[in-house]
Amino acid sequence: MPWNGNAHRLSARGLHRSSALGPGVLRRVVPAITVTYPARLIVPALSISLSACSGHQSALDPYGPVAQRIADLSWALFAGGAAIFLLVLGILLYALLRRRTDRHPNHNAFIFVGGVAFPVVTLSVLLVFVMRIGAAVTAEEENALRIEVMAHQWWWEFRYQEPDGEPRAITANELHIPTGRQVVVALESADVIHTFWVPNLAGKLDVIPGMTNELRFTADREGRFRGVCNEFCGAQHTLMNFSVVSRNPDDFDRWLEGQRQPARPPVNDWLQQGQDVFLSSGCPLCHTVRGTPARGSTAPDLTHFGSRLTIGAGTLENTVGNRQAWIASSQHLKPENKMPEFRMDSESLRALADYLGSLE
Ligand code: CUA
């Protein structure tokens, strides 16, 4: 909800009127407090924080059962924490307002209930609650779709599991999944520790060199989300993002079939010129474009690069202008990434950018 100044003024007045204590009583109790100023702060703070609950990168906007359970747990913790906070404030207020002549409470009983019994019961209930959620979110289903994920400084590689002998669909920084079917991502790292996190779909899991960690989740409706690396992993940790697209199973199958195909050959002289620049400029040393001699494996597979949403793991939108900018000055846009900058005349640069865009 957008912040609205008039609504705030109305709410502040409403607070004056509806408060059981009334501003006069509150001011007497704690002279420094006036109701108007807290209301001016609280109302915008609430509207800003609540508007952050929905969105394409929010654990509080779940798109599947795993994320739903995590969101439920978050709300339960928030509500419980708020209730305990209010309880403590109430006790504090009681201690402040109590007359010295009042009878003292029984200290031992108070300490036993508040300091031992209450925490033990609360934490035990919470432990059972959390363990049940943990068991539910880690169970693997029978027809799960397995996807191998390789984390690199600073990009993500996704390899789809295929029957033996079939060409494999490989994407970079873009994960497509079908709705209604469990996805198991097998996480490996090519270099340092990273963390895989798509807040709308699941909790986060570390990606550790030499280990394969598995994360399971299901998207129950279509959407587009942002995934991030959540562990500091070097200079460009913040530019190690990926897009996740959940689509209905038919759409997904069509997409996957398209990704298995080799790259489409250039359809005119201009794109042919772009491909020639690509093949002669050193690009094939690191990148693969299936269907061409380019077979490099240390950088993202570009076979269907034209269909991707972003360049450089979420650094830029995938437009022809940004492709040229990336090729010519990737070290300026994302310093220390492993792609060197390529100097070439503007016609070659434009032809190369158009050719890459045509790889849909
Ligand atoms: Cu990879 Cu942070």
Coordinates of C-alpha atoms and ligand atoms in Angstrom, one line a residue:
M1 CA 0.0 0.0 0.0
P2 CA 1.5 3.3 -1.0
W3 CA 2.2 5.7 1.9
N4 CA -0.5 8.3 2.2
G5 CA 0.0 11.5 4.2
N6 CA -3.7 12.2 4.7
A7 CA -4.4 8.6 5.9
H8 CA -1.6 9.1 8.4
R9 CA -3.1 12.3 9.8
L10 CA -6.5 10.6 10.1
S11 CA -5.0 7.6 11.8
A12 CA -3.1 9.8 14.3
R13 CA -6.3 11.5 15.3
G14 CA -8.1 8.2 15.4
L15 CA -5.4 7.0 17.9
H16 CA -6.1 10.0 20.2
R17 CA -9.8 9.2 20.2
S18 CA -9.8 5.5 20.4
S19 CA -7.0 5.0 22.9
A20 CA -8.5 3.6 26.1
L21 CA -6.0 5.5 28.2
G22 CA -6.2 8.7 26.3
P23 CA -3.2 10.9 25.6
G24 CA -3.6 12.8 28.9
V25 CA -3.1 9.6 31.0
L26 CA -0.2 8.4 28.8
R27 CA 1.5 11.8 29.2
R28 CA 1.1 11.6 32.9
V29 CA 2.6 8.1 33.1
V30 CA 5.6 8.8 30.8
P31 CA 5.8 12.6 30.4
A32 CA 8.1 12.5 27.4
I33 CA 5.6 10.5 25.2
T34 CA 3.1 12.3 23.1
V35 CA 0.8 10.2 21.0
T36 CA 1.2 12.3 17.9
Y37 CA 4.9 11.7 17.3
P38 CA 4.9 7.9 17.7
A39 CA 1.9 7.7 15.4
R40 CA 3.8 9.8 12.8
L41 CA 6.6 7.2 12.9
I42 CA 4.7 4.0 13.4
V43 CA 2.1 4.4 10.6
P44 CA 4.7 5.0 7.8
A45 CA 7.0 2.3 9.3
L46 CA 4.1 -0.2 9.3
S47 CA 3.0 0.7 5.7
I48 CA 6.6 0.4 4.4
S49 CA 7.2 -2.9 6.2
L50 CA 3.9 -4.4 5.2
S51 CA 4.4 -3.4 1.5
A52 CA 7.7 -5.3 1.6
C53 CA 5.8 -8.6 2.3
S54 CA 4.8 -9.1 -1.3
G55 CA 7.1 -9.2 -4.3
H56 CA 9.4 -11.3 -6.5
Q57 CA 12.0 -11.6 -3.7
S58 CA 10.1 -12.1 -0.5
A59 CA 9.9 -15.0 1.9
L60 CA 6.5 -13.6 3.0
D61 CA 5.0 -14.0 -0.4
P62 CA 5.2 -17.8 -0.8
Y63 CA 4.6 -19.5 -4.1
G64 CA 4.7 -23.1 -2.9
P65 CA 4.2 -25.4 0.1
V66 CA 7.8 -25.3 1.4
A67 CA 7.8 -21.5 1.3
Q68 CA 4.3 -21.4 2.8
R69 CA 5.5 -23.5 5.8
I70 CA 8.5 -21.2 6.3
A71 CA 6.3 -18.1 6.1
D72 CA 3.8 -19.7 8.6
L73 CA 6.8 -20.3 11.0
S74 CA 8.0 -16.7 10.5
W75 CA 4.6 -15.3 11.3
A76 CA 4.2 -17.6 14.3
L77 CA 7.6 -16.5 15.6
F78 CA 6.7 -12.9 15.0
A79 CA 3.3 -13.2 16.8
G80 CA 4.9 -15.1 19.7
G81 CA 7.8 -12.6 20.0
A82 CA 5.4 -9.7 19.9
A83 CA 3.1 -11.2 22.6
I84 CA 6.1 -11.9 24.9
F85 CA 7.4 -8.4 24.3
L86 CA 4.1 -6.9 25.3
L87 CA 4.0 -9.2 28.3
V88 CA 7.4 -7.9 29.5
L89 CA 6.4 -4.3 28.8
G90 CA 3.2 -4.9 30.9
I91 CA 5.3 -6.3 33.8
L92 CA 7.7 -3.3 33.5
L93 CA 4.8 -0.9 33.5
Y94 CA 3.4 -2.6 36.6
A95 CA 6.8 -2.3 38.4
L96 CA 7.0 1.4 37.5
L97 CA 3.4 2.2 38.6
R98 CA 3.3 0.0 41.7
R99 CA 2.9 1.9 44.9
R100 CA 5.7 1.3 47.4
T101 CA 3.1 0.3 50.0
D102 CA 1.8 -2.5 47.8
R103 CA 2.5 -6.0 48.9
H104 CA 5.6 -7.5 47.3
P105 CA 4.9 -10.4 44.9
N106 CA 6.4 -13.8 45.7
H107 CA 9.8 -13.5 44.1
N108 CA 10.6 -17.2 44.0
A109 CA 7.4 -18.2 42.3
F110 CA 7.8 -15.3 39.9
I111 CA 11.3 -16.4 38.9
F112 CA 10.3 -20.1 38.6
V113 CA 7.3 -19.4 36.4
G114 CA 8.9 -16.6 34.3
G115 CA 12.5 -17.8 34.2
V116 CA 12.2 -21.6 34.1
A117 CA 8.7 -23.0 33.4
F118 CA 7.6 -20.5 30.7
P119 CA 10.8 -20.7 28.6
V120 CA 11.0 -24.5 28.8
V121 CA 7.4 -24.9 27.7
T122 CA 7.6 -22.2 25.0
L123 CA 10.9 -23.5 23.5
S124 CA 9.7 -27.2 23.6
V125 CA 6.5 -26.4 21.7
L126 CA 8.6 -24.4 19.2
L127 CA 11.1 -27.2 18.8
V128 CA 8.4 -29.7 17.9
F129 CA 6.8 -27.2 15.5
V130 CA 10.1 -26.6 13.8
M131 CA 11.1 -30.3 13.6
R132 CA 7.7 -31.1 11.9
I133 CA 8.3 -28.3 9.4
G134 CA 11.9 -29.5 8.8
A135 CA 10.7 -33.1 8.1
A136 CA 8.0 -31.9 5.7
V137 CA 10.2 -29.6 3.6
T138 CA 13.0 -32.1 3.1
A139 CA 11.0 -35.1 1.9
E140 CA 11.7 -36.1 -1.7
E141 CA 8.8 -37.0 -4.0
E142 CA 8.9 -39.7 -6.6
N143 CA 8.6 -37.8 -9.9
A144 CA 10.8 -35.0 -8.8
L145 CA 12.7 -33.0 -11.4
R146 CA 16.5 -33.0 -10.7
I147 CA 18.5 -30.0 -11.8
E148 CA 22.3 -29.8 -11.2
V149 CA 23.4 -26.4 -10.1
M150 CA 27.0 -25.2 -10.3
A151 CA 27.8 -22.0 -8.5
H152 CA 30.7 -20.0 -9.9
Q153 CA 32.3 -16.6 -8.9
W154 CA 29.9 -14.9 -9.8
W155 CA 27.2 -16.7 -11.8
W156 CA 25.0 -19.8 -11.7
E157 CA 24.9 -22.7 -14.1
F158 CA 21.8 -24.9 -14.3
R159 CA 21.9 -28.4 -16.0
Y160 CA 18.8 -30.3 -16.6
Q161 CA 18.8 -34.0 -16.1
E162 CA 18.1 -35.9 -19.3
P163 CA 17.7 -39.6 -20.3
D164 CA 21.0 -41.0 -21.3
G165 CA 22.2 -39.9 -24.7
E166 CA 19.9 -37.0 -25.0
P167 CA 21.4 -33.5 -25.3
R168 CA 21.3 -31.7 -22.0
A169 CA 19.6 -28.3 -21.6
I170 CA 22.1 -26.0 -19.9
T171 CA 21.3 -22.4 -18.8
A172 CA 23.0 -19.7 -16.9
N173 CA 21.5 -17.4 -14.3
E174 CA 18.0 -18.5 -15.2
L175 CA 16.1 -21.4 -13.7
H176 CA 12.9 -22.6 -15.3
I177 CA 10.7 -25.0 -13.4
P178 CA 7.3 -26.6 -13.9
T179 CA 4.4 -25.9 -11.5
G180 CA 3.0 -28.7 -9.4
R181 CA 6.1 -30.9 -9.5
Q182 CA 8.8 -31.1 -6.9
V183 CA 12.2 -29.7 -8.0
V184 CA 15.4 -31.1 -6.5
V185 CA 18.4 -28.8 -7.0
A186 CA 21.7 -30.5 -6.4
L187 CA 24.1 -27.7 -5.4
E188 CA 27.8 -27.8 -6.2
S189 CA 30.5 -25.1 -6.2
A190 CA 33.3 -24.6 -8.6
D191 CA 35.3 -22.3 -6.3
V192 CA 34.2 -20.9 -2.9
I193 CA 31.2 -21.2 -0.6
H194 CA 28.0 -19.6 -2.0
T195 CA 24.4 -19.8 -0.8
F196 CA 21.4 -20.6 -3.0
W197 CA 18.3 -18.7 -2.0
V198 CA 14.9 -18.1 -3.8
P199 CA 12.9 -16.6 -1.0
N200 CA 9.5 -17.0 -2.7
L201 CA 10.1 -20.8 -3.0
A202 CA 12.3 -22.2 -0.3
G203 CA 14.8 -21.6 2.5
K204 CA 18.5 -21.0 1.8
L205 CA 21.2 -23.6 1.5
D206 CA 24.9 -23.3 1.4
V207 CA 26.8 -24.4 -1.7
I208 CA 30.1 -25.9 -0.6
P209 CA 33.1 -26.9 -2.7
G210 CA 33.6 -30.7 -2.7
M211 CA 30.0 -31.4 -1.5
T212 CA 26.6 -31.8 -3.1
N213 CA 23.8 -30.3 -1.1
E214 CA 20.2 -30.9 -2.1
L215 CA 17.3 -28.5 -1.7
R216 CA 13.7 -29.5 -2.5
F217 CA 10.8 -27.2 -3.3
T218 CA 7.7 -27.0 -5.4
A219 CA 6.1 -24.0 -7.1
D220 CA 2.3 -24.3 -7.0
R221 CA 1.6 -21.4 -9.4
E222 CA 3.2 -19.5 -12.2
G223 CA 5.5 -16.6 -11.4
R224 CA 8.8 -15.0 -11.9
F225 CA 11.1 -14.6 -8.9
R226 CA 14.6 -13.4 -8.1
G227 CA 17.2 -15.8 -6.6
V228 CA 20.3 -14.6 -4.9
C229 CA 23.6 -15.7 -3.6
N230 CA 23.4 -15.3 0.2
E231 CA 26.9 -15.9 1.3
F232 CA 29.7 -13.3 0.8
C233 CA 31.8 -14.9 -2.0
G234 CA 34.0 -12.1 -3.3
A235 CA 34.0 -8.7 -4.9
Q236 CA 30.8 -9.3 -7.0
H237 CA 28.8 -11.3 -4.5
T238 CA 25.9 -8.8 -4.9
L239 CA 25.9 -9.3 -8.7
M240 CA 25.4 -13.1 -8.4
N241 CA 21.7 -13.2 -8.9
F242 CA 19.4 -15.4 -11.1
S243 CA 15.9 -15.4 -12.3
V244 CA 13.4 -18.2 -11.6
V245 CA 10.5 -18.7 -13.9
S246 CA 7.7 -21.2 -12.8
R247 CA 5.4 -22.2 -15.7
N248 CA 2.7 -24.7 -16.3
P249 CA 4.0 -28.2 -17.2
D250 CA 3.1 -28.0 -20.9
D251 CA 4.9 -24.6 -21.3
F252 CA 7.8 -26.0 -19.3
D253 CA 8.1 -29.1 -21.6
R254 CA 8.1 -26.8 -24.6
W255 CA 10.7 -24.6 -23.1
L256 CA 12.9 -27.6 -22.2
E257 CA 12.6 -29.1 -25.7
G258 CA 13.6 -25.7 -27.2
Q259 CA 16.7 -25.5 -24.8
R260 CA 17.8 -29.0 -25.9
Q261 CA 18.1 -27.9 -29.5
P262 CA 21.3 -26.6 -31.0
A263 CA 21.6 -22.9 -31.6
R264 CA 19.8 -21.5 -34.6
P265 CA 22.1 -20.8 -37.5
P266 CA 22.4 -17.2 -38.7
V267 CA 19.5 -16.4 -41.0
N268 CA 21.1 -13.5 -42.9
D269 CA 24.5 -12.0 -43.8
W270 CA 24.5 -9.6 -40.9
L271 CA 24.0 -12.3 -38.3
Q272 CA 26.6 -14.4 -40.2
Q273 CA 29.0 -11.5 -39.8
G274 CA 28.2 -11.5 -36.0
Q275 CA 28.8 -15.2 -35.8
D276 CA 32.2 -14.8 -37.6
V277 CA 33.2 -12.1 -35.1
F278 CA 32.1 -14.5 -32.2
L279 CA 34.1 -17.4 -33.5
S280 CA 37.2 -15.3 -34.4
S281 CA 37.4 -13.1 -31.3
G282 CA 38.3 -15.7 -28.6
C283 CA 34.8 -16.2 -27.3
P284 CA 34.8 -20.0 -28.0
L285 CA 37.7 -20.4 -25.6
C286 CA 35.3 -19.9 -22.7
H287 CA 31.7 -20.2 -24.1
T288 CA 29.8 -23.0 -25.7
V289 CA 27.3 -22.4 -28.5
R290 CA 26.0 -25.9 -29.5
G291 CA 25.9 -26.3 -33.2
T292 CA 29.0 -24.2 -33.7
P293 CA 32.7 -25.0 -33.0
A294 CA 32.5 -23.0 -29.8
R295 CA 33.0 -25.5 -27.0
G296 CA 34.4 -23.6 -24.0
S297 CA 33.2 -24.6 -20.6
T298 CA 34.5 -22.1 -18.1
A299 CA 31.9 -19.4 -18.8
P300 CA 28.1 -19.5 -19.4
D301 CA 26.7 -21.7 -22.2
L302 CA 25.3 -19.2 -24.7
T303 CA 23.4 -21.7 -27.0
H304 CA 20.1 -19.9 -26.2
F305 CA 21.4 -16.7 -24.8
G306 CA 19.0 -14.6 -26.7
S307 CA 16.1 -15.9 -24.7
R308 CA 17.6 -15.0 -21.3
L309 CA 16.4 -12.1 -19.3
T310 CA 19.6 -10.6 -18.0
I311 CA 23.4 -10.4 -18.7
G312 CA 26.1 -10.9 -16.1
A313 CA 24.0 -12.7 -13.5
G314 CA 21.4 -10.0 -13.1
T315 CA 23.8 -7.1 -13.8
L316 CA 21.9 -5.7 -16.8
E317 CA 18.8 -6.4 -18.8
N318 CA 19.5 -8.4 -22.0
T319 CA 19.1 -5.7 -24.6
V320 CA 21.2 -5.1 -27.7
G321 CA 22.7 -2.0 -26.2
N322 CA 23.6 -3.7 -22.9
R323 CA 25.1 -6.6 -24.8
Q324 CA 27.5 -4.2 -26.6
A325 CA 28.3 -2.5 -23.3
W326 CA 29.0 -5.8 -21.6
I327 CA 31.3 -7.1 -24.4
A328 CA 33.3 -3.8 -24.6
S329 CA 33.5 -3.0 -20.9
S330 CA 32.5 -5.9 -18.7
Q331 CA 35.2 -5.0 -16.2
H332 CA 33.8 -1.6 -15.7
L333 CA 30.3 -3.0 -15.2
K334 CA 31.3 -5.9 -13.0
P335 CA 34.9 -5.5 -11.9
E336 CA 37.0 -8.7 -11.5
N337 CA 34.5 -11.0 -13.3
K338 CA 36.5 -13.4 -15.5
M339 CA 35.4 -12.0 -18.9
P340 CA 38.0 -9.8 -20.6
E341 CA 37.0 -6.6 -22.4
F342 CA 37.0 -6.9 -26.2
R343 CA 38.0 -3.9 -28.3
M344 CA 36.6 -4.0 -31.8
D345 CA 35.1 -1.6 -34.4
S346 CA 31.5 -0.5 -33.7
E347 CA 30.1 -2.4 -36.7
S348 CA 31.6 -5.7 -35.5
L349 CA 30.4 -5.0 -32.0
R350 CA 26.8 -4.4 -33.1
A351 CA 26.8 -7.5 -35.4
L352 CA 28.1 -9.6 -32.5
A353 CA 25.5 -8.2 -30.1
D354 CA 22.7 -8.9 -32.7
Y355 CA 24.0 -12.4 -33.3
L356 CA 24.0 -13.2 -29.6
G357 CA 20.5 -11.8 -29.3
S358 CA 19.3 -14.0 -32.2
L359 CA 20.3 -17.2 -30.2
E360 CA 16.8 -17.8 -28.8
Ligands
CUA1 CU1 28.2 -16.3 -4.5 CU2 27.9 -14.7 -2.8

